Short mmCIF file of C-alpha atoms in Angstrom, two decimals:
data_model
loop_
_atom_site.label_atom_id
_atom_site.label_comp_id
_atom_site.label_asym_id
_atom_site.label_seq_id
_atom_site.Cartn_x
_atom_site.Cartn_y
_atom_site.Cartn_z
CA MET A 1208 59.53 78.49 121.01
CA SER A 1209 63.23 78.07 121.85
CA ASP A 1210 65.33 75.31 120.30
CA LEU A 1211 65.71 73.76 123.74
CA ALA A 1212 61.95 73.58 124.27
CA ARG A 1213 61.29 72.36 120.74
CA LYS A 1214 63.86 69.56 120.95
CA THR A 1215 63.04 68.44 124.48
CA GLU A 1216 60.84 65.39 124.73
CA ASN A 1217 60.60 62.67 127.35
CA PRO A 1218 59.66 59.56 125.32
CA ILE A 1219 58.12 57.79 128.32
CA ARG A 1220 55.90 60.73 129.21
CA SER A 1221 54.98 61.24 125.55
CA ILE A 1222 53.80 57.64 125.24
CA TRP A 1223 52.01 57.65 128.59
CA GLU A 1224 50.22 60.96 128.17
CA GLY A 1225 49.78 60.96 124.40
CA CYS A 1226 48.70 57.39 123.64
CA LYS A 1227 45.75 57.51 121.26
CA SER A 1228 44.76 53.86 121.71
CA THR A 1229 41.56 53.23 123.65
CA PRO A 1230 41.37 50.37 126.18
CA ASN A 1231 38.85 47.61 125.63
CA PRO A 1232 35.72 48.95 127.42
CA SER A 1233 34.69 45.42 128.46
CA LYS A 1234 37.90 44.91 130.48
CA LYS A 1235 39.19 46.92 133.41
CA LEU A 1236 42.40 48.75 132.56
CA ILE A 1237 45.55 47.39 134.20
CA THR A 1238 48.54 49.69 133.82
CA LEU A 1239 51.99 48.13 133.94
CA GLN A 1240 53.70 51.31 132.77
CA ILE A 1241 54.73 53.94 135.29
CA GLY A 1242 57.36 53.25 137.95
CA ASP A 1243 55.39 54.90 140.73
CA PRO A 1244 54.97 52.22 143.40
CA THR A 1245 52.34 54.24 145.30
CA ILE A 1246 49.63 54.19 142.61
CA PHE A 1247 47.78 51.16 144.02
CA LYS A 1248 48.72 51.95 147.65
CA ASN A 1249 50.25 48.50 148.16
CA PHE A 1250 53.69 50.15 148.43
CA LEU A 1251 53.85 53.28 150.57
CA ALA A 1252 56.45 55.28 152.46
CA ALA A 1253 57.38 54.01 155.91
CA PRO A 1254 55.40 55.45 158.86
CA GLU A 1255 58.69 56.70 160.27
CA ALA A 1256 59.15 58.90 157.21
CA LYS A 1257 55.73 60.48 157.69
CA VAL A 1258 56.48 61.14 161.37
CA ALA A 1259 59.74 62.83 160.36
CA LEU A 1260 57.92 65.02 157.86
CA ARG A 1261 55.30 66.13 160.38
CA LYS A 1262 57.98 67.05 162.90
CA ALA A 1263 59.99 68.93 160.26
CA LEU A 1264 56.90 70.84 159.16
CA ASP A 1265 56.27 72.01 162.72
CA HIS A 1266 59.82 73.37 162.97
CA ASP A 1267 60.19 74.74 159.43
CA ASN A 1268 60.22 78.50 159.05
CA PHE A 1269 60.49 78.11 155.23
CA SER A 1270 63.60 80.28 154.98
CA TYR A 1271 66.33 79.99 152.36
CA MET A 1272 69.26 77.72 153.13
CA SER A 1273 72.60 76.89 151.55
CA CYS A 1274 72.26 76.11 147.84
CA ALA A 1275 73.74 72.66 148.44
CA GLY A 1276 71.29 71.98 151.28
CA LEU A 1277 71.37 72.12 155.07
CA GLU A 1278 74.71 71.00 156.45
CA THR A 1279 72.99 68.68 158.95
CA SER A 1280 71.04 67.02 156.12
CA ARG A 1281 74.16 66.63 154.00
CA GLU A 1282 75.94 65.13 157.00
CA ALA A 1283 73.06 62.66 157.34
CA VAL A 1284 73.43 61.61 153.70
CA ALA A 1285 77.19 61.14 154.20
CA GLU A 1286 76.52 59.01 157.29
CA TYR A 1287 73.90 56.98 155.41
CA VAL A 1288 76.27 56.37 152.50
CA ASN A 1289 79.27 55.45 154.64
CA LYS A 1290 77.15 53.05 156.70
CA ASN A 1291 75.78 51.30 153.62
CA TYR A 1292 79.18 51.13 151.93
CA LYS A 1293 80.75 49.50 154.99
CA GLY A 1294 82.12 46.06 154.15
CA LEU A 1295 81.76 46.61 150.39
CA THR A 1296 84.56 49.12 149.84
CA THR A 1297 88.17 48.89 148.72
CA GLN A 1298 90.69 49.04 151.55
CA ASP A 1299 91.71 52.61 150.75
CA PHE A 1300 88.16 53.97 150.46
CA GLN A 1301 87.90 57.43 151.96
CA PRO A 1302 84.58 57.98 153.77
CA ILE A 1303 82.64 60.88 152.31
CA THR A 1304 81.83 64.03 154.28
CA PHE A 1305 79.08 66.61 153.98
CA ASN A 1306 81.39 68.59 151.67
CA ASP A 1307 81.00 65.77 149.12
CA VAL A 1308 77.18 65.99 149.13
CA ILE A 1309 74.89 68.28 147.17
CA LEU A 1310 71.15 67.96 147.76
CA THR A 1311 68.98 68.25 144.66
CA SER A 1312 65.34 68.31 143.68
CA GLY A 1313 65.20 64.61 142.90
CA CYS A 1314 67.66 62.29 141.20
CA SER A 1315 66.67 63.75 137.84
CA MET A 1316 68.08 67.14 138.77
CA ALA A 1317 71.22 65.44 140.12
CA LEU A 1318 71.75 63.74 136.76
CA GLU A 1319 71.10 66.90 134.75
CA MET A 1320 73.61 68.83 136.87
CA CYS A 1321 76.25 66.14 136.28
CA PHE A 1322 75.66 66.22 132.52
CA ARG A 1323 75.87 69.99 132.40
CA VAL A 1324 78.99 70.26 134.56
CA LEU A 1325 80.99 67.76 132.51
CA ALA A 1326 80.08 68.39 128.87
CA ASN A 1327 80.22 71.37 126.52
CA PRO A 1328 78.59 71.67 123.09
CA GLY A 1329 80.34 69.24 120.74
CA ASP A 1330 81.16 66.78 123.54
CA ASN A 1331 79.40 63.47 124.11
CA ILE A 1332 78.22 61.34 127.02
CA LEU A 1333 77.84 57.55 126.80
CA PHE A 1334 74.54 56.02 127.88
CA PRO A 1335 73.43 52.37 128.10
CA LYS A 1336 71.04 50.90 125.60
CA PRO A 1337 68.31 50.22 126.67
CA CYS A 1338 67.90 53.05 129.16
CA MET A 1339 65.48 55.66 130.39
CA GLY A 1340 65.43 58.99 128.56
CA TYR A 1341 68.70 60.50 129.74
CA SER A 1342 69.07 62.37 126.46
CA THR A 1343 66.08 64.51 127.54
CA TRP A 1344 68.51 66.47 129.72
CA ILE A 1345 71.16 67.12 127.08
CA VAL A 1346 69.09 67.64 123.95
CA GLY A 1347 69.23 71.20 122.73
CA CYS A 1348 72.53 71.80 124.54
CA GLY A 1349 74.76 70.64 121.69
CA VAL A 1350 75.90 67.55 123.61
CA GLU A 1351 75.71 64.22 121.78
CA ALA A 1352 74.20 61.10 123.34
CA ARG A 1353 76.12 57.98 122.31
CA TYR A 1354 74.88 54.52 123.27
CA PHE A 1355 76.65 51.33 124.30
CA ASN A 1356 74.84 47.99 124.27
CA LEU A 1357 73.61 45.96 127.21
CA ASP A 1358 73.40 42.23 126.48
CA PRO A 1359 70.00 40.67 127.25
CA ASN A 1360 71.58 37.21 126.93
CA LYS A 1361 73.97 38.01 129.81
CA GLU A 1362 71.49 39.49 132.30
CA TRP A 1363 71.93 42.93 130.73
CA GLU A 1364 75.66 43.20 131.34
CA VAL A 1365 77.50 46.00 129.55
CA ASP A 1366 79.03 44.90 126.25
CA LEU A 1367 82.50 46.08 127.25
CA GLU A 1368 83.93 45.83 123.75
CA HIS A 1369 81.11 47.93 122.34
CA LEU A 1370 81.41 50.41 125.20
CA GLU A 1371 85.08 50.95 124.44
CA SER A 1372 84.37 51.34 120.72
CA MET A 1373 82.04 54.27 121.45
CA ILE A 1374 84.68 56.32 123.28
CA ASN A 1375 86.43 59.13 121.44
CA ASP A 1376 88.30 62.30 122.35
CA LYS A 1377 85.00 64.12 122.91
CA THR A 1378 83.66 61.63 125.45
CA LYS A 1379 83.29 63.36 128.83
CA ALA A 1380 81.47 60.74 130.91
CA ILE A 1381 80.05 57.22 130.98
CA LEU A 1382 76.70 56.69 132.66
CA ILE A 1383 76.15 53.42 134.52
CA ASN A 1384 72.65 52.66 135.82
CA ASN A 1385 72.78 49.92 138.47
CA PRO A 1386 70.35 48.55 139.62
CA GLY A 1387 68.82 49.36 136.30
CA ASN A 1388 65.71 50.78 134.72
CA PRO A 1389 64.20 49.32 132.49
CA CYS A 1390 66.01 46.01 132.86
CA GLY A 1391 66.15 45.25 136.57
CA ASN A 1392 69.84 44.42 136.15
CA VAL A 1393 72.17 44.27 139.16
CA TYR A 1394 75.85 43.97 138.26
CA SER A 1395 78.35 41.70 139.95
CA LYS A 1396 81.46 43.09 141.64
CA GLU A 1397 83.61 41.57 138.89
CA HIS A 1398 81.61 43.20 136.11
CA LEU A 1399 81.73 46.61 137.80
CA LEU A 1400 85.51 46.30 138.16
CA ASN A 1401 85.73 45.56 134.42
CA ILE A 1402 83.71 48.70 133.68
CA LEU A 1403 86.02 50.71 135.93
CA ASN A 1404 89.03 49.33 134.04
CA VAL A 1405 87.64 50.67 130.75
CA ALA A 1406 87.00 54.10 132.27
CA GLU A 1407 90.44 54.22 133.86
CA ARG A 1408 92.23 53.32 130.63
CA HIS A 1409 90.52 56.21 128.88
CA LYS A 1410 90.61 58.60 131.86
CA ILE A 1411 86.84 59.17 131.78
CA PRO A 1412 84.71 59.82 134.89
CA ILE A 1413 81.56 57.83 135.54
CA ILE A 1414 78.12 59.12 136.44
CA ALA A 1415 76.53 56.39 138.57
CA ASP A 1416 72.73 56.48 138.50
CA GLU A 1417 72.06 54.47 141.66
CA ILE A 1418 68.58 55.65 142.54
CA TYR A 1419 67.70 51.97 143.11
CA GLU A 1420 70.74 51.37 145.33
CA PHE A 1421 70.35 48.34 147.62
CA PHE A 1422 66.89 47.77 146.09
CA THR A 1423 67.72 44.18 145.15
CA PHE A 1424 65.95 40.86 145.39
CA PRO A 1425 66.78 38.34 148.16
CA GLY A 1426 70.26 36.89 147.79
CA VAL A 1427 71.45 39.57 145.33
CA GLN A 1428 74.24 41.91 146.48
CA PHE A 1429 74.43 45.49 145.27
CA TYR A 1430 77.89 47.09 145.02
CA PRO A 1431 78.06 50.91 144.85
CA LEU A 1432 80.41 51.79 142.03
CA ALA A 1433 82.21 54.44 144.09
CA ALA A 1434 82.93 51.88 146.79
CA LEU A 1435 85.00 49.87 144.30
CA SER A 1436 86.78 52.65 142.42
CA LYS A 1437 90.39 53.44 143.29
CA ASN A 1438 91.27 55.82 140.48
CA VAL A 1439 88.13 56.65 138.49
CA PRO A 1440 86.15 59.65 139.79
CA ILE A 1441 82.49 58.82 140.35
CA LEU A 1442 79.56 61.21 140.57
CA THR A 1443 76.87 59.16 142.28
CA CYS A 1444 73.26 60.27 141.84
CA SER A 1445 70.58 58.91 144.16
CA GLY A 1446 67.83 59.93 146.57
CA ILE A 1447 64.81 58.70 148.50
CA THR A 1448 62.25 58.54 145.70
CA LYS A 1449 62.51 54.81 144.93
CA ARG A 1450 63.96 52.71 147.77
CA PHE A 1451 62.09 54.80 150.35
CA ILE A 1452 58.90 54.72 148.22
CA MET A 1453 58.60 58.52 148.09
CA PRO A 1454 58.50 59.20 144.32
CA ALA A 1455 56.98 62.68 144.52
CA SER A 1456 59.29 63.86 147.30
CA ARG A 1457 61.82 65.10 144.72
CA MET A 1458 64.64 64.61 147.23
CA GLY A 1459 67.91 63.57 145.63
CA TRP A 1460 71.63 64.12 145.93
CA ILE A 1461 74.98 64.03 144.22
CA ILE A 1462 77.89 62.32 145.97
CA ILE A 1463 81.30 63.48 144.70
CA ASN A 1464 83.70 60.54 144.97
CA ASP A 1465 87.06 61.89 143.84
CA ARG A 1466 89.81 60.63 146.12
CA ASN A 1467 92.59 61.70 143.74
CA HIS A 1468 91.25 65.26 143.26
CA LEU A 1469 90.87 64.84 139.51
CA LEU A 1470 87.58 66.72 139.44
CA ASP A 1471 88.29 69.72 141.66
CA SER A 1472 87.02 72.13 139.02
CA VAL A 1473 83.96 69.94 138.46
CA ARG A 1474 83.26 69.99 142.19
CA LYS A 1475 83.28 73.79 142.12
CA GLY A 1476 81.11 73.74 139.02
CA LEU A 1477 78.49 71.55 140.70
CA PHE A 1478 78.23 73.96 143.61
CA ASN A 1479 77.93 76.80 141.08
CA LEU A 1480 75.08 74.98 139.35
CA ALA A 1481 73.40 74.34 142.70
CA GLY A 1482 73.17 78.11 143.03
CA ARG A 1483 70.96 78.28 139.93
CA ASN A 1484 68.27 76.03 141.36
CA PHE A 1485 68.54 76.46 145.13
CA VAL A 1486 67.64 73.37 147.17
CA PRO A 1487 64.72 70.92 147.39
CA ASN A 1488 61.65 71.53 149.51
CA SER A 1489 62.75 72.88 152.89
CA THR A 1490 60.52 70.60 154.96
CA LEU A 1491 61.83 67.49 153.20
CA THR A 1492 65.39 68.73 153.62
CA ARG A 1493 64.84 69.12 157.37
CA ALA A 1494 63.14 65.72 157.62
CA LEU A 1495 65.86 63.92 155.67
CA PRO A 1496 68.15 63.01 158.62
CA GLU A 1497 65.30 61.27 160.46
CA ILE A 1498 64.02 59.56 157.31
CA LEU A 1499 67.46 58.12 156.62
CA ARG A 1500 68.12 57.18 160.23
CA ASP A 1501 64.73 55.86 161.36
CA THR A 1502 63.38 53.93 158.37
CA PRO A 1503 63.81 50.31 159.54
CA GLN A 1504 65.66 47.68 157.54
CA LYS A 1505 62.51 45.54 157.68
CA PHE A 1506 60.74 48.12 155.51
CA PHE A 1507 63.33 47.67 152.75
CA ASP A 1508 63.45 43.87 153.13
CA ASP A 1509 59.68 43.48 152.97
CA ASN A 1510 59.44 45.60 149.82
CA SER A 1511 62.23 43.66 148.12
CA LYS A 1512 60.63 40.32 148.97
CA ALA A 1513 57.25 41.48 147.70
CA LEU A 1514 58.69 42.72 144.40
CA PHE A 1515 60.66 39.49 144.01
CA ASN A 1516 57.44 37.49 144.41
CA HIS A 1517 55.74 39.76 141.88
CA SER A 1518 58.59 39.19 139.43
CA LEU A 1519 58.31 35.41 139.85
CA SER A 1520 54.57 35.52 139.19
CA ALA A 1521 55.02 37.63 136.05
CA PHE A 1522 57.98 35.63 134.78
CA SER A 1523 56.28 32.25 135.29
CA ILE A 1524 53.33 33.29 133.10
CA LEU A 1525 55.17 35.32 130.47
CA LYS A 1526 57.70 32.55 129.80
CA THR A 1527 54.79 30.35 128.65
CA CYS A 1528 53.52 32.98 126.19
CA ASP A 1529 53.97 32.20 122.50
CA GLY A 1530 56.56 34.54 121.02
CA LEU A 1531 57.72 36.16 124.27
CA THR A 1532 60.94 35.76 126.26
CA PRO A 1533 60.93 37.50 129.65
CA ILE A 1534 64.29 38.24 131.28
CA MET A 1535 64.21 37.70 135.03
CA PRO A 1536 65.34 40.83 136.91
CA LYS A 1537 67.55 40.94 139.99
CA GLY A 1538 66.31 44.17 141.51
CA ALA A 1539 64.57 47.52 141.07
CA MET A 1540 60.93 47.21 139.96
CA TYR A 1541 60.90 46.31 136.25
CA LEU A 1542 60.96 43.34 133.90
CA MET A 1543 61.83 43.43 130.20
CA VAL A 1544 60.23 41.06 127.68
CA LYS A 1545 61.53 40.20 124.22
CA ILE A 1546 59.01 39.90 121.38
CA GLU A 1547 59.63 37.52 118.48
CA LEU A 1548 58.12 39.99 116.05
CA GLU A 1549 58.65 37.67 113.09
CA LYS A 1550 56.04 35.39 114.70
CA PHE A 1551 53.50 38.21 114.86
CA PRO A 1552 53.12 39.00 111.14
CA ASN A 1553 50.23 41.41 111.65
CA ILE A 1554 52.20 43.51 114.17
CA LYS A 1555 54.96 45.72 112.77
CA ASN A 1556 56.94 46.64 115.88
CA CYS A 1557 56.91 46.78 119.67
CA LEU A 1558 55.07 50.12 119.72
CA GLU A 1559 52.24 48.66 117.67
CA PHE A 1560 52.31 45.54 119.88
CA SER A 1561 51.70 47.72 122.95
CA LYS A 1562 48.92 49.73 121.28
CA ILE A 1563 47.00 46.67 120.06
CA LEU A 1564 47.49 44.96 123.44
CA LEU A 1565 45.90 47.99 125.10
CA SER A 1566 42.97 48.15 122.70
CA GLU A 1567 42.20 44.42 122.94
CA GLN A 1568 43.17 43.45 126.47
CA SER A 1569 43.24 46.77 128.36
CA VAL A 1570 46.79 46.13 129.52
CA SER A 1571 49.22 49.02 129.11
CA VAL A 1572 52.97 48.41 128.80
CA PHE A 1573 55.83 50.58 127.62
CA PRO A 1574 57.37 49.55 124.27
CA GLY A 1575 61.15 49.22 124.15
CA PHE A 1576 61.19 51.80 121.38
CA PRO A 1577 60.88 54.72 121.60
CA CYS A 1578 60.66 54.60 125.40
CA PHE A 1579 64.04 52.97 126.03
CA ASN A 1580 65.71 53.14 122.63
CA PHE A 1581 65.53 49.34 122.36
CA PRO A 1582 63.24 47.88 119.65
CA GLY A 1583 61.65 44.47 119.94
CA PHE A 1584 60.95 44.53 123.69
CA PHE A 1585 58.40 45.84 126.16
CA ARG A 1586 58.70 46.68 129.86
CA ILE A 1587 56.33 45.94 132.70
CA VAL A 1588 56.34 47.44 136.20
CA LEU A 1589 56.28 45.02 139.13
CA THR A 1590 54.75 47.29 141.77
CA VAL A 1591 51.19 46.51 140.72
CA PRO A 1592 49.36 44.26 143.24
CA GLU A 1593 50.26 40.64 142.58
CA GLU A 1594 46.72 39.59 141.68
CA LEU A 1595 46.62 42.29 138.98
CA ILE A 1596 50.03 41.26 137.65
CA ILE A 1597 48.76 37.68 137.33
CA GLU A 1598 45.59 38.86 135.57
CA ALA A 1599 47.49 41.21 133.26
CA CYS A 1600 50.04 38.57 132.29
CA GLY A 1601 47.20 36.13 131.67
CA ARG A 1602 45.66 38.65 129.26
CA ILE A 1603 49.03 39.09 127.55
CA LYS A 1604 49.12 35.32 127.12
CA MET A 1605 45.67 35.36 125.49
CA PHE A 1606 46.80 38.20 123.24
CA CYS A 1607 49.81 36.18 122.09
CA GLU A 1608 47.69 33.08 121.50
CA LYS A 1609 45.49 35.15 119.18
CA HIS A 1610 48.23 36.86 117.15
CA TYR A 1611 51.11 34.35 117.17
CA LYS A 1612 51.59 32.36 113.98
CA HIS A 1613 53.19 28.94 114.31
CA ASP A 1614 55.52 27.47 111.70
CA GLY A 1615 53.44 26.17 108.85
CA ASP A 1616 50.64 28.67 109.31
CA LYS A 1617 49.85 30.08 105.90
CA TYR A 1618 50.00 33.66 107.15
CA LEU A 1619 53.44 33.32 108.76
CA LYS A 1620 56.02 35.71 107.37
CA SER A 1621 58.87 34.09 105.49
CA GLY A 1622 62.37 34.35 107.00
#
């Protein structure tokens, strides 16, 4: 086995596929783990997207195309981005063109390409903490993952002082995930400008993981980082897998936002890397312009409203649970919950919490560690039908009532 294969592990997949705990056979399993909104069929792709796919299939001759994707599809992404950025940009924002777009096999490939084009062995990339398993794509390549803190007491804002303290002369990029997984954070315009100021002072580009772009709850505004940046180059990674509810489509893209031509060599490098992997599925590539153009705004609004209602239902129950503090999200499809582990003396950590919860209540959640490199928390997914979210959170409440030790209980840990 190669070093790369031996060192590569996706902590989320390892927990999901390798969990040795057995659900309680007397209770139906409710999974609040995987961010696939289609599992229960209450969130599905828009009918317009399926029509576009059928039409593309009829006209697809399955031939090779440009490594960066069909020019017409890249033009459609550029049009989609410029339309959505309208009214949110700085005055000197330069609209992107198809030459700024590279189509990829999902947002994951887009991110991996950005990591590989920017960093050499011995370099480092800064990731948020908590976060999904970005290090999966750099492990074995000699690139170091360094982590800056997000503050759960400030709606998961970046701890700017800590971020700056993590930068050194080997730092090649900062990754910003907004709206965020696992936290459901959506950053204000002011906070994003503060992040840009840090990057500009240190002359470091930003990789913007915006796969949940515009996937925010009612009344919450999403600001694309590239729309606000005047001097910091931004490599934006996104796609149709989340907002368009097409997780297995594996259709993503990289948008190169570099108005000052600071990353000309990186631009060339990305197109070089695209040549290693070719493009996504040809039928999806051909369908992309219609999917982007014809999916109605009502589809996005209805999904956001539904997920917001799910989040309210979960939050209202979890906030009454002994020893738990849920943090209300602003977008995406996740909610993080803090565990007062000192009040659960028979449970050592959040991983054990999740395993015992599964075995007793048949509710599966992802522990903050190792899944998101953030001990003392667990994450739930909000795409489960609302009645199942209510039932699952009710079971979590019963679990806490059983294991929580109040002050004065003789079994309560000291300190």
